[in-house]
Coordinates of N, CA and C in Angstrom, one line a residue:
Chain A
X834 N 25.1 4.7 -1.9 CA 24.0 5.6 -2.2 C 22.7 4.9 -2.6
X835 N 21.7 5.7 -2.8 CA 20.4 5.1 -3.1 C 20.4 4.6 -4.5
X836 N 19.9 3.4 -4.6 CA 19.8 2.8 -5.9 C 18.4 2.3 -6.3
X837 N 18.2 2.3 -7.6 CA 16.9 1.9 -8.1 C 17.2 0.9 -9.2
X838 N 16.7 -0.3 -9.0 CA 17.0 -1.4 -10.0 C 15.7 -1.6 -10.8
X839 N 15.9 -1.9 -12.1 CA 14.7 -2.1 -13.0 C 14.9 -3.3 -13.8
X840 N 13.9 -4.1 -14.0 CA 14.0 -5.3 -14.9 C 12.7 -5.5 -15.6
X841 N 12.7 -6.1 -16.8 CA 13.9 -6.5 -17.5 C 14.7 -5.4 -18.2
X842 N 15.8 -5.6 -18.7 CA 16.6 -4.6 -19.4 C 16.0 -4.3 -20.8
X843 N 15.5 -5.4 -21.3 CA 14.9 -5.3 -22.7 C 13.8 -6.3 -22.9
X844 N 12.8 -5.9 -23.6 CA 11.7 -6.9 -23.9 C 11.2 -6.6 -25.3
X845 N 11.0 -7.7 -26.0 CA 10.5 -7.6 -27.4 C 9.2 -8.4 -27.4
X846 N 8.1 -7.7 -27.8 CA 6.8 -8.3 -27.8 C 6.2 -8.1 -29.2
X847 N 5.2 -8.9 -29.5 CA 4.4 -8.7 -30.7 C 3.2 -7.8 -30.3
X848 N 2.8 -7.0 -31.3 CA 1.7 -6.0 -31.0 C 0.5 -6.8 -30.5
X849 N -0.1 -6.2 -29.5 CA -1.2 -6.9 -28.9 C -0.9 -7.6 -27.6
X850 N 0.4 -8.0 -27.4 CA 0.8 -8.6 -26.2 C 0.9 -7.6 -25.1
X851 N 0.9 -8.1 -23.8 CA 1.1 -7.2 -22.7 C 2.5 -7.1 -22.3
X852 N 2.8 -6.1 -21.6 CA 4.2 -5.8 -21.2 C 4.2 -5.3 -19.7
X853 N 5.2 -5.7 -19.0 CA 5.4 -5.2 -17.6 C 6.9 -5.0 -17.3
X854 N 7.1 -3.9 -16.7 CA 8.5 -3.6 -16.2 C 8.4 -3.3 -14.7
X855 N 9.4 -3.8 -14.0 CA 9.4 -3.7 -12.5 C 10.6 -2.9 -12.0
X856 N 10.3 -2.2 -10.9 CA 11.3 -1.3 -10.4 C 11.4 -1.6 -8.9
X857 N 12.6 -1.6 -8.4 CA 12.8 -1.9 -7.0 C 13.9 -1.0 -6.3
X858 N 13.5 -0.5 -5.2 CA 14.5 0.4 -4.4 C 15.0 -0.3 -3.2
X859 N 16.2 0.0 -2.8 CA 16.8 -0.6 -1.7 C 16.3 0.0 -0.4
X860 N 15.7 1.2 -0.5 CA 15.2 1.9 0.7 C 13.8 2.4 0.4
X861 N 13.0 2.7 1.4 CA 11.7 3.3 1.2 C 11.7 4.6 0.5
X862 N 10.8 4.7 -0.5 CA 10.7 5.9 -1.3 C 9.7 6.9 -0.8
X863 N 9.9 8.1 -1.1 CA 8.9 9.1 -0.8 C 7.9 9.1 -2.0
X864 N 8.4 9.0 -3.2 CA 7.5 8.9 -4.4 C 8.3 8.2 -5.5
X865 N 7.5 7.7 -6.4 CA 8.2 7.1 -7.6 C 7.5 7.7 -8.9
X866 N 8.3 8.0 -9.8 CA 7.8 8.6 -11.1 C 8.2 7.6 -12.2
X867 N 7.5 7.7 -13.3 CA 7.7 7.0 -14.5 C 7.9 7.9 -15.7
X868 N 8.9 7.6 -16.5 CA 9.2 8.3 -17.7 C 9.3 7.4 -18.9
X869 N 9.0 8.0 -20.1 CA 9.2 7.2 -21.4 C 10.1 8.0 -22.2
X870 N 11.1 7.3 -22.8 CA 12.0 8.0 -23.7 C 11.9 7.2 -25.1
X871 N 11.5 8.0 -26.1 CA 11.4 7.4 -27.4 C 12.8 7.4 -28.0
X872 N 13.1 6.5 -28.9 CA 14.5 6.4 -29.5 C 14.9 7.7 -30.1
X873 N 16.1 8.2 -29.6 CA 16.6 9.5 -30.1 C 16.1 10.7 -29.3
X874 N 15.1 10.5 -28.4 CA 14.5 11.6 -27.8 C 14.9 11.7 -26.3
X875 N 14.2 12.6 -25.6 CA 14.5 12.8 -24.2 C 13.4 12.2 -23.4
X876 N 13.6 11.9 -22.1 CA 12.6 11.3 -21.2 C 11.4 12.3 -21.1
X877 N 10.2 11.7 -21.1 CA 9.0 12.5 -20.9 C 8.2 11.9 -19.7
X878 N 7.8 12.8 -18.8 CA 7.1 12.3 -17.6 C 5.8 11.7 -17.9
X879 N 5.5 10.5 -17.2 CA 4.3 9.9 -17.4 C 3.4 10.0 -16.2
X880 N 3.9 9.7 -15.0 CA 3.1 9.7 -13.8 C 3.9 9.8 -12.6
X881 N 3.3 10.2 -11.5 CA 4.0 10.1 -10.1 C 3.0 9.4 -9.2
X882 N 3.6 8.5 -8.4 CA 2.9 7.8 -7.3 C 3.5 8.1 -6.0
X883 N 2.6 8.4 -5.0 CA 3.1 8.8 -3.7 C 2.6 8.0 -2.6
X884 N 1.5 7.3 -2.8 CA 0.8 6.6 -1.6 C 1.1 5.1 -1.7
X885 N 1.3 4.6 -0.5 CA 1.5 3.1 -0.4 C 0.3 2.4 -1.0
X886 N 0.7 1.4 -1.9 CA -0.4 0.6 -2.6 C -1.1 1.3 -3.7
X887 N -0.7 2.5 -4.0 CA -1.4 3.3 -5.0 C -1.4 2.6 -6.4
X888 N -2.5 2.7 -7.1 CA -2.6 2.2 -8.5 C -3.2 3.4 -9.3
X889 N -2.6 3.7 -10.4 CA -3.1 4.7 -11.3 C -3.1 4.1 -12.8
X890 N -4.1 4.6 -13.5 CA -4.2 4.1 -14.9 C -4.2 5.3 -15.9
X891 N -3.6 5.1 -17.0 CA -3.6 6.0 -18.1 C -3.9 5.2 -19.3
X892 N -5.1 5.1 -19.7 CA -5.6 4.3 -20.9 C -5.1 2.9 -20.7
X893 N -4.1 2.4 -21.6 CA -3.7 1.1 -21.5 C -2.5 0.9 -20.5
X894 N -2.1 1.9 -19.8 CA -1.0 1.8 -18.9 C -1.5 1.8 -17.4
X895 N -1.0 0.9 -16.7 CA -1.3 0.8 -15.2 C -0.1 0.8 -14.4
X896 N -0.1 1.7 -13.5 CA 1.1 1.9 -12.6 C 0.7 1.5 -11.2
X897 N 1.7 0.9 -10.5 CA 1.4 0.4 -9.1 C 2.6 0.8 -8.3
X898 N 2.3 1.2 -7.0 CA 3.3 1.5 -6.0 C 3.1 0.5 -4.9
X899 N 4.2 -0.2 -4.5 CA 4.1 -1.3 -3.5 C 3.7 -0.8 -2.2
X900 N 3.2 -1.7 -1.3 CA 2.7 -1.4 0.0 C 3.8 -0.8 0.8
X901 N 5.0 -1.3 0.7 CA 6.2 -0.8 1.4 C 6.9 0.4 0.8
X902 N 6.3 0.8 -0.3 CA 6.9 2.0 -1.0 C 8.4 1.7 -1.4
X903 N 8.7 0.5 -1.8 CA 10.0 0.1 -2.2 C 10.0 -0.4 -3.7
X904 N 8.8 -0.7 -4.2 CA 8.8 -1.2 -5.5 C 7.6 -0.7 -6.3
X905 N 7.7 -0.8 -7.6 CA 6.7 -0.3 -8.5 C 6.7 -1.1 -9.8
X906 N 5.6 -1.0 -10.5 CA 5.5 -1.6 -11.8 C 4.7 -0.8 -12.7
X907 N 5.0 -1.0 -14.0 CA 4.3 -0.4 -15.1 C 3.8 -1.5 -16.0
X908 N 2.5 -1.6 -16.2 CA 2.0 -2.7 -17.1 C 1.3 -2.0 -18.3
X909 N 1.6 -2.5 -19.5 CA 0.9 -2.0 -20.7 C 0.1 -3.1 -21.2
X910 N -1.2 -2.9 -21.4 CA -2.1 -3.9 -22.0 C -2.2 -3.7 -23.5
X911 N -2.1 -4.8 -24.2 CA -2.3 -4.8 -25.6 C -1.4 -3.8 -26.3
X912 N -0.1 -4.0 -26.2 CA 0.9 -3.1 -26.7 C 0.6 -2.7 -28.2
X913 N 1.1 -1.5 -28.5 CA 1.0 -1.0 -29.9 C 2.4 -0.5 -30.3
X914 N 2.6 -0.4 -31.6 CA 3.9 0.1 -32.0 C 4.3 1.4 -31.5
X915 N 3.3 2.2 -31.1 CA 3.6 3.5 -30.6 C 4.1 3.5 -29.1
X916 N 4.1 2.3 -28.5 CA 4.6 2.1 -27.2 C 6.1 1.9 -27.2
X917 N 6.7 1.7 -28.4 CA 8.2 1.5 -28.4 C 8.9 2.6 -27.8
X918 N 10.0 2.2 -27.0 CA 10.8 3.2 -26.3 C 11.4 2.6 -25.1
X919 N 12.0 3.4 -24.3 CA 12.6 2.9 -23.0 C 11.8 3.6 -21.9
X920 N 11.4 2.7 -20.9 CA 10.6 3.2 -19.8 C 11.5 3.2 -18.6
X921 N 11.6 4.3 -17.9 CA 12.4 4.5 -16.7 C 11.5 4.8 -15.5
X922 N 11.8 4.1 -14.4 CA 11.2 4.6 -13.1 C 12.3 5.5 -12.5
X923 N 11.8 6.3 -11.6 CA 12.7 7.2 -10.9 C 12.2 7.4 -9.5
X924 N 13.1 7.1 -8.6 CA 12.8 7.2 -7.2 C 13.1 8.5 -6.5
X925 N 12.2 9.0 -5.7 CA 12.5 10.2 -5.0 C 12.4 10.0 -3.5
X926 N 13.2 10.6 -2.7 CA 13.3 10.4 -1.3 C 12.9 11.7 -0.5
X927 N 12.3 12.6 -1.3 CA 11.9 13.9 -0.6 C 13.0 14.9 -0.5
X928 N 12.8 15.9 0.2 CA 13.8 16.9 0.4 C 13.5 18.1 -0.6
X929 N 14.1 19.2 -0.2 CA 13.8 20.4 -1.0 C 14.4 20.4 -2.4
X930 N 15.5 19.5 -2.6 CA 16.1 19.5 -3.9 C 15.3 18.6 -4.9
X931 N 14.4 17.8 -4.3 CA 13.6 16.9 -5.2 C 14.4 16.1 -6.2
X932 N 15.5 15.6 -5.7 CA 16.4 14.8 -6.6 C 15.7 13.4 -6.9
X933 N 16.0 12.9 -8.1 CA 15.5 11.6 -8.5 C 16.6 10.7 -8.9
X934 N 16.5 9.5 -8.5 CA 17.5 8.5 -8.9 C 16.7 7.6 -9.9
X935 N 17.3 7.6 -11.2 CA 16.6 6.8 -12.2 C 17.0 5.4 -12.2
X936 N 16.0 4.5 -12.5 CA 16.4 3.1 -12.8 C 17.1 2.9 -14.1
X937 N 17.5 1.7 -14.3 CA 18.3 1.5 -15.5 C 17.5 1.4 -16.8
X938 N 16.2 1.4 -16.7 CA 15.4 1.4 -17.8 C 15.1 0.1 -18.4
X939 N 13.9 0.0 -19.0 CA 13.5 -1.2 -19.8 C 13.2 -0.8 -21.2
X940 N 13.9 -1.3 -22.2 CA 13.7 -1.0 -23.6 C 12.6 -1.9 -24.1
X941 N 11.6 -1.3 -24.7 CA 10.5 -2.1 -25.2 C 10.5 -2.0 -26.7
X942 N 10.5 -3.2 -27.4 CA 10.4 -3.2 -28.8 C 9.1 -3.9 -29.1
X943 N 8.3 -3.4 -30.0 CA 7.0 -4.0 -30.4 C 7.0 -4.2 -31.9
X944 N 6.7 -5.4 -32.3 CA 6.7 -5.7 -33.8 C 5.3 -6.2 -34.1
X945 N 5.0 -6.0 -35.4 CA 3.6 -6.4 -35.9 C 3.5 -7.9 -36.0
Chain B
X880 N 3.8 30.3 -21.2 CA 3.9 28.8 -20.9 C 5.4 28.6 -20.4
X881 N 5.5 27.4 -19.8 CA 6.8 27.0 -19.3 C 7.6 26.2 -20.3
X882 N 8.8 26.6 -20.6 CA 9.6 25.8 -21.5 C 11.0 25.7 -21.1
X883 N 11.7 24.8 -21.6 CA 13.1 24.6 -21.3 C 13.9 24.5 -22.6
X884 N 15.0 25.2 -22.7 CA 15.8 25.2 -23.9 C 17.2 24.7 -23.6
X885 N 17.7 23.9 -24.4 CA 19.0 23.3 -24.2 C 19.7 23.3 -25.6
X886 N 21.0 23.7 -25.6 CA 21.7 23.7 -26.8 C 23.2 23.6 -26.6
X887 N 24.0 23.1 -27.6 CA 23.5 22.7 -28.9 C 22.9 21.3 -28.8
X888 N 22.3 20.9 -29.9 CA 21.7 19.5 -30.0 C 22.8 18.4 -30.1
X889 N 23.8 18.7 -30.9 CA 24.9 17.8 -31.0 C 26.2 18.5 -31.0
X890 N 27.2 17.8 -30.6 CA 28.6 18.5 -30.4 C 29.6 17.4 -30.5
X891 N 30.6 17.7 -31.4 CA 31.8 16.8 -31.5 C 33.0 17.6 -31.1
X892 N 33.7 17.2 -30.0 CA 34.8 18.0 -29.5 C 36.0 17.1 -29.4
X893 N 37.2 17.6 -29.6 CA 38.4 16.8 -29.4 C 38.8 16.7 -27.9
X894 N 39.5 15.6 -27.6 CA 40.0 15.4 -26.2 C 40.8 16.6 -25.8
X895 N 40.6 17.1 -24.6 CA 41.4 18.2 -24.1 C 40.8 19.6 -24.3
X896 N 39.7 19.6 -25.1 CA 39.1 20.9 -25.4 C 38.1 21.3 -24.3
X897 N 37.7 22.6 -24.2 CA 36.7 22.9 -23.2 C 35.3 22.7 -23.6
X898 N 34.4 22.7 -22.7 CA 33.0 22.5 -23.0 C 32.1 23.5 -22.2
X899 N 31.1 23.9 -22.9 CA 30.1 24.7 -22.2 C 28.7 24.4 -22.8
X900 N 27.8 23.9 -22.0 CA 26.5 23.6 -22.4 C 25.5 24.4 -21.6
X901 N 24.6 25.0 -22.3 CA 23.7 26.0 -21.6 C 22.2 25.5 -21.6
X902 N 21.6 25.8 -20.5 CA 20.2 25.4 -20.4 C 19.4 26.6 -19.8
X903 N 18.3 26.9 -20.4 CA 17.5 28.0 -19.8 C 16.1 27.6 -19.7
X904 N 15.4 28.1 -18.7 CA 14.0 27.8 -18.5 C 13.2 29.1 -18.6
X905 N 12.1 29.0 -19.2 CA 11.2 30.2 -19.3 C 9.8 29.9 -18.6
X906 N 9.2 31.0 -18.1 CA 7.9 30.8 -17.6 C 7.8 30.4 -16.2
X907 N 8.9 30.4 -15.5 CA 8.9 30.0 -14.1 C 10.0 30.7 -13.3
X908 N 9.9 30.8 -12.0 CA 11.0 31.4 -11.3 C 11.4 30.5 -10.2
X909 N 12.7 30.7 -9.9 CA 13.4 29.9 -8.8 C 13.2 28.4 -9.0
X910 N 13.4 27.8 -10.2 CA 13.2 26.4 -10.4 C 14.3 25.6 -9.8
X911 N 14.1 24.4 -9.4 CA 15.2 23.4 -9.2 C 15.6 22.9 -10.5
X912 N 17.0 23.0 -10.8 CA 17.5 22.6 -12.1 C 18.5 21.4 -11.9
X913 N 18.6 20.6 -12.9 CA 19.4 19.4 -12.8 C 20.1 19.1 -14.1
X914 N 21.3 18.6 -14.0 CA 22.0 18.0 -15.2 C 22.2 16.5 -15.0
X915 N 21.8 15.8 -16.0 CA 21.9 14.4 -16.1 C 22.7 14.0 -17.3
X916 N 23.4 12.8 -17.2 CA 24.1 12.3 -18.3 C 23.6 10.9 -18.6
X917 N 23.5 10.6 -19.8 CA 23.0 9.2 -20.2 C 24.1 8.7 -21.2
X918 N 24.8 7.6 -20.8 CA 25.7 6.9 -21.7 C 24.8 6.1 -22.7
X919 N 25.4 5.8 -23.8 CA 24.6 5.1 -24.9 C 24.0 3.8 -24.3
X920 N 22.6 3.8 -24.5 CA 21.9 2.6 -24.1 C 21.8 2.4 -22.6
X921 N 22.1 3.4 -21.8 CA 22.1 3.3 -20.4 C 21.1 4.2 -19.7
X922 N 21.1 4.1 -18.4 CA 20.2 5.0 -17.6 C 20.8 6.4 -17.4
X923 N 20.1 7.2 -16.6 CA 20.4 8.6 -16.4 C 21.1 8.7 -15.1
X924 N 22.3 9.4 -15.2 CA 23.1 9.6 -14.0 C 23.0 11.1 -13.6
X925 N 22.6 11.4 -12.4 CA 22.6 12.8 -11.9 C 24.0 13.3 -11.7
X926 N 24.3 14.4 -12.4 CA 25.6 15.0 -12.3 C 25.6 16.2 -11.3
X927 N 24.7 17.2 -11.5 CA 24.6 18.3 -10.6 C 23.1 18.7 -10.5
X928 N 22.9 19.4 -9.4 CA 21.6 20.0 -9.2 C 21.7 21.4 -8.5
X929 N 20.7 22.2 -8.7 CA 20.8 23.6 -8.1 C 19.4 24.0 -7.7
X930 N 19.3 24.5 -6.4 CA 18.1 25.0 -5.9 C 17.9 26.5 -5.9
X931 N 19.0 27.1 -6.4 CA 18.9 28.6 -6.5 C 20.2 29.2 -7.1
X932 N 20.2 30.5 -7.4 CA 21.3 31.1 -8.0 C 22.6 30.9 -7.2
X933 N 23.6 30.5 -7.9 CA 24.9 30.3 -7.2 C 25.0 29.0 -6.4
X934 N 23.9 28.3 -6.2 CA 23.9 27.1 -5.4 C 24.0 25.8 -6.3
X935 N 25.1 25.1 -6.2 CA 25.4 24.0 -7.0 C 25.8 22.8 -6.1
X936 N 25.2 21.7 -6.3 CA 25.5 20.4 -5.6 C 26.0 19.4 -6.6
X937 N 27.1 18.8 -6.3 CA 27.6 17.8 -7.2 C 27.3 16.4 -6.7
X938 N 26.9 15.5 -7.6 CA 26.6 14.2 -7.2 C 27.7 13.2 -7.4
X939 N 28.5 13.4 -8.4 CA 29.5 12.5 -8.8 C 30.8 13.2 -9.1
X940 N 31.9 12.9 -8.4 CA 33.2 13.5 -8.7 C 33.6 13.2 -10.2
X941 N 33.9 14.3 -10.9 CA 34.2 14.1 -12.3 C 35.0 15.3 -12.9
X942 N 35.1 15.2 -14.2 CA 35.8 16.2 -14.9 C 34.9 17.4 -15.3
X943 N 33.7 17.5 -14.7 CA 32.8 18.5 -15.1 C 32.5 19.5 -13.9
X944 N 32.0 20.6 -14.2 CA 31.5 21.6 -13.2 C 30.2 22.2 -13.7
X945 N 29.5 22.8 -12.8 CA 28.2 23.5 -13.2 C 28.1 24.8 -12.5
X946 N 27.4 25.7 -13.2 CA 27.2 27.0 -12.6 C 25.8 27.5 -12.9
X947 N 25.3 28.4 -12.0 CA 23.9 28.9 -12.2 C 24.1 30.4 -12.0
X948 N 24.4 31.1 -13.0 CA 24.7 32.6 -12.9 C 23.4 33.4 -12.8
X949 N 22.3 32.9 -13.3 CA 21.0 33.5 -13.2 C 19.9 32.5 -12.8
X950 N 18.8 33.0 -12.4 CA 17.8 32.2 -11.8 C 17.4 31.1 -12.8
X951 N 17.3 31.4 -14.1 CA 16.7 30.4 -15.0 C 17.8 29.9 -16.0
X952 N 19.1 30.0 -15.6 CA 20.2 29.6 -16.5 C 21.1 28.6 -15.7
X953 N 21.3 27.5 -16.4 CA 22.2 26.4 -15.8 C 23.2 26.0 -16.8
X954 N 24.5 26.1 -16.4 CA 25.5 25.8 -17.4 C 26.4 24.6 -16.9
X955 N 26.7 23.8 -17.8 CA 27.6 22.6 -17.6 C 28.9 22.9 -18.3
X956 N 30.0 22.8 -17.6 CA 31.3 23.1 -18.2 C 32.4 22.0 -17.9
X957 N 33.4 22.1 -18.8 CA 34.6 21.3 -18.5 C 35.8 22.1 -19.1
X958 N 36.9 22.1 -18.4 CA 38.1 22.8 -18.9 C 38.8 21.9 -19.9
X959 N 38.8 20.6 -19.7 CA 39.5 19.7 -20.6 C 38.7 18.4 -20.7
X960 N 38.1 18.2 -21.9 CA 37.2 17.0 -22.1 C 38.1 15.7 -22.1
X961 N 37.5 14.6 -21.6 CA 38.0 13.3 -21.7 C 37.1 12.5 -22.6
X962 N 37.7 11.4 -23.2 CA 36.9 10.5 -24.0 C 35.6 10.0 -23.2
X963 N 35.8 9.7 -21.9 CA 34.7 9.2 -21.1 C 33.6 10.2 -20.8
X964 N 33.8 11.5 -21.3 CA 32.8 12.5 -21.1 C 31.7 12.4 -22.2
X965 N 31.9 11.6 -23.2 CA 30.9 11.4 -24.3 C 29.6 10.9 -23.7
X966 N 28.5 11.4 -24.2 CA 27.2 10.9 -23.8 C 26.1 11.9 -24.2
X967 N 25.0 11.6 -23.6 CA 23.8 12.5 -23.9 C 23.5 13.2 -22.6
X968 N 23.7 14.6 -22.7 CA 23.5 15.4 -21.5 C 22.1 16.1 -21.6
X969 N 21.4 15.9 -20.5 CA 20.1 16.4 -20.3 C 19.9 17.3 -19.2
X970 N 19.3 18.4 -19.4 CA 19.0 19.4 -18.4 C 17.5 19.2 -18.1
X971 N 17.2 19.4 -16.8 CA 15.8 19.2 -16.4 C 15.4 20.2 -15.3
X972 N 14.1 20.5 -15.2 CA 13.7 21.3 -14.1 C 12.5 20.6 -13.4
X973 N 12.4 20.8 -12.1 CA 11.3 20.2 -11.4 C 10.0 21.0 -11.6
X974 N 9.1 20.4 -12.3 CA 7.9 21.2 -12.7 C 7.0 21.4 -11.4
X975 N 7.0 20.4 -10.5 CA 6.3 20.6 -9.3 C 4.8 20.2 -9.5
X976 N 4.1 20.2 -8.4 CA 2.7 19.8 -8.5 C 2.4 18.4 -8.9
X977 N 3.3 17.5 -8.7 CA 3.1 16.1 -9.0 C 3.4 15.8 -10.5
X978 N 4.0 16.8 -11.2 CA 4.2 16.6 -12.7 C 5.7 16.3 -13.0
X979 N 6.5 16.0 -12.0 CA 7.8 15.4 -12.3 C 8.7 16.4 -12.9
X980 N 9.7 15.9 -13.6 CA 10.7 16.7 -14.3 C 10.3 16.9 -15.7
X981 N 10.6 18.1 -16.2 CA 10.6 18.4 -17.7 C 12.0 18.5 -18.2
X982 N 12.3 17.6 -19.1 CA 13.7 17.6 -19.7 C 13.8 18.5 -20.9
X983 N 15.0 19.0 -21.1 CA 15.3 19.6 -22.4 C 15.5 18.6 -23.4
X984 N 15.7 19.0 -24.6 CA 15.9 18.0 -25.7 C 17.3 17.4 -25.8
X985 N 18.2 17.8 -24.9 CA 19.5 17.1 -24.8 C 20.5 17.6 -25.7
X986 N 21.8 17.3 -25.3 CA 23.0 17.5 -26.2 C 23.7 16.2 -26.3
X987 N 23.9 15.8 -27.5 CA 24.7 14.5 -27.8 C 26.2 15.0 -28.0
X988 N 27.0 14.7 -27.0 CA 28.4 15.0 -27.0 C 29.2 13.8 -27.4
X989 N 30.1 14.0 -28.4 CA 31.0 13.0 -28.7 C 32.4 13.6 -28.6
X990 N 33.2 13.0 -27.8 CA 34.6 13.4 -27.6 C 35.5 12.5 -28.4
X991 N 36.3 13.1 -29.3 CA 37.1 12.3 -30.2 C 38.6 12.6 -30.0

């Protein structure tokens, strides 16, 4: 089946450091979405990328979609303690069902 | 406004007992609905999805079943729970318009 791999599994940074998580699909995606899950909470939608080479920014967060639409990254500049949580990418291959296959997630811990 | 309700929030059930988790969506019609399961510290696994009343697609053979008796109601069931059914169960609907999935607050199921 379609798989989406995500690395690293865990990262611990000091506040102010940058953070990047990478996502890779075995096949070409129709779109990729990113979600954040706070400890004890449910995933919350962050953004969707659909175009080859697309780059989107949300304040300190930068999202990229690869030229081949098989990989993506999320970069956080100058992390804050509020960034703590698990970040998931989710790959979509189109279709009326709009199913998503989630990556394994990257758990981010930020300390002062 | 569009909201998604999921209950109960937590559940402890003995092995062999039945299960019924309910999810309802408000403020939209004919939504695509999904059930995901998240094992402790792991990613999200798609269990079932539905594109309309009575239409259920299963992604993973398992001890669970799903039903959609009404347009905005999605139910996850089991006749006899196994220890391996423990996890965090999340209902979601496809918000559309490039806004990804909206997840319910989830049910933490512990089978003892």
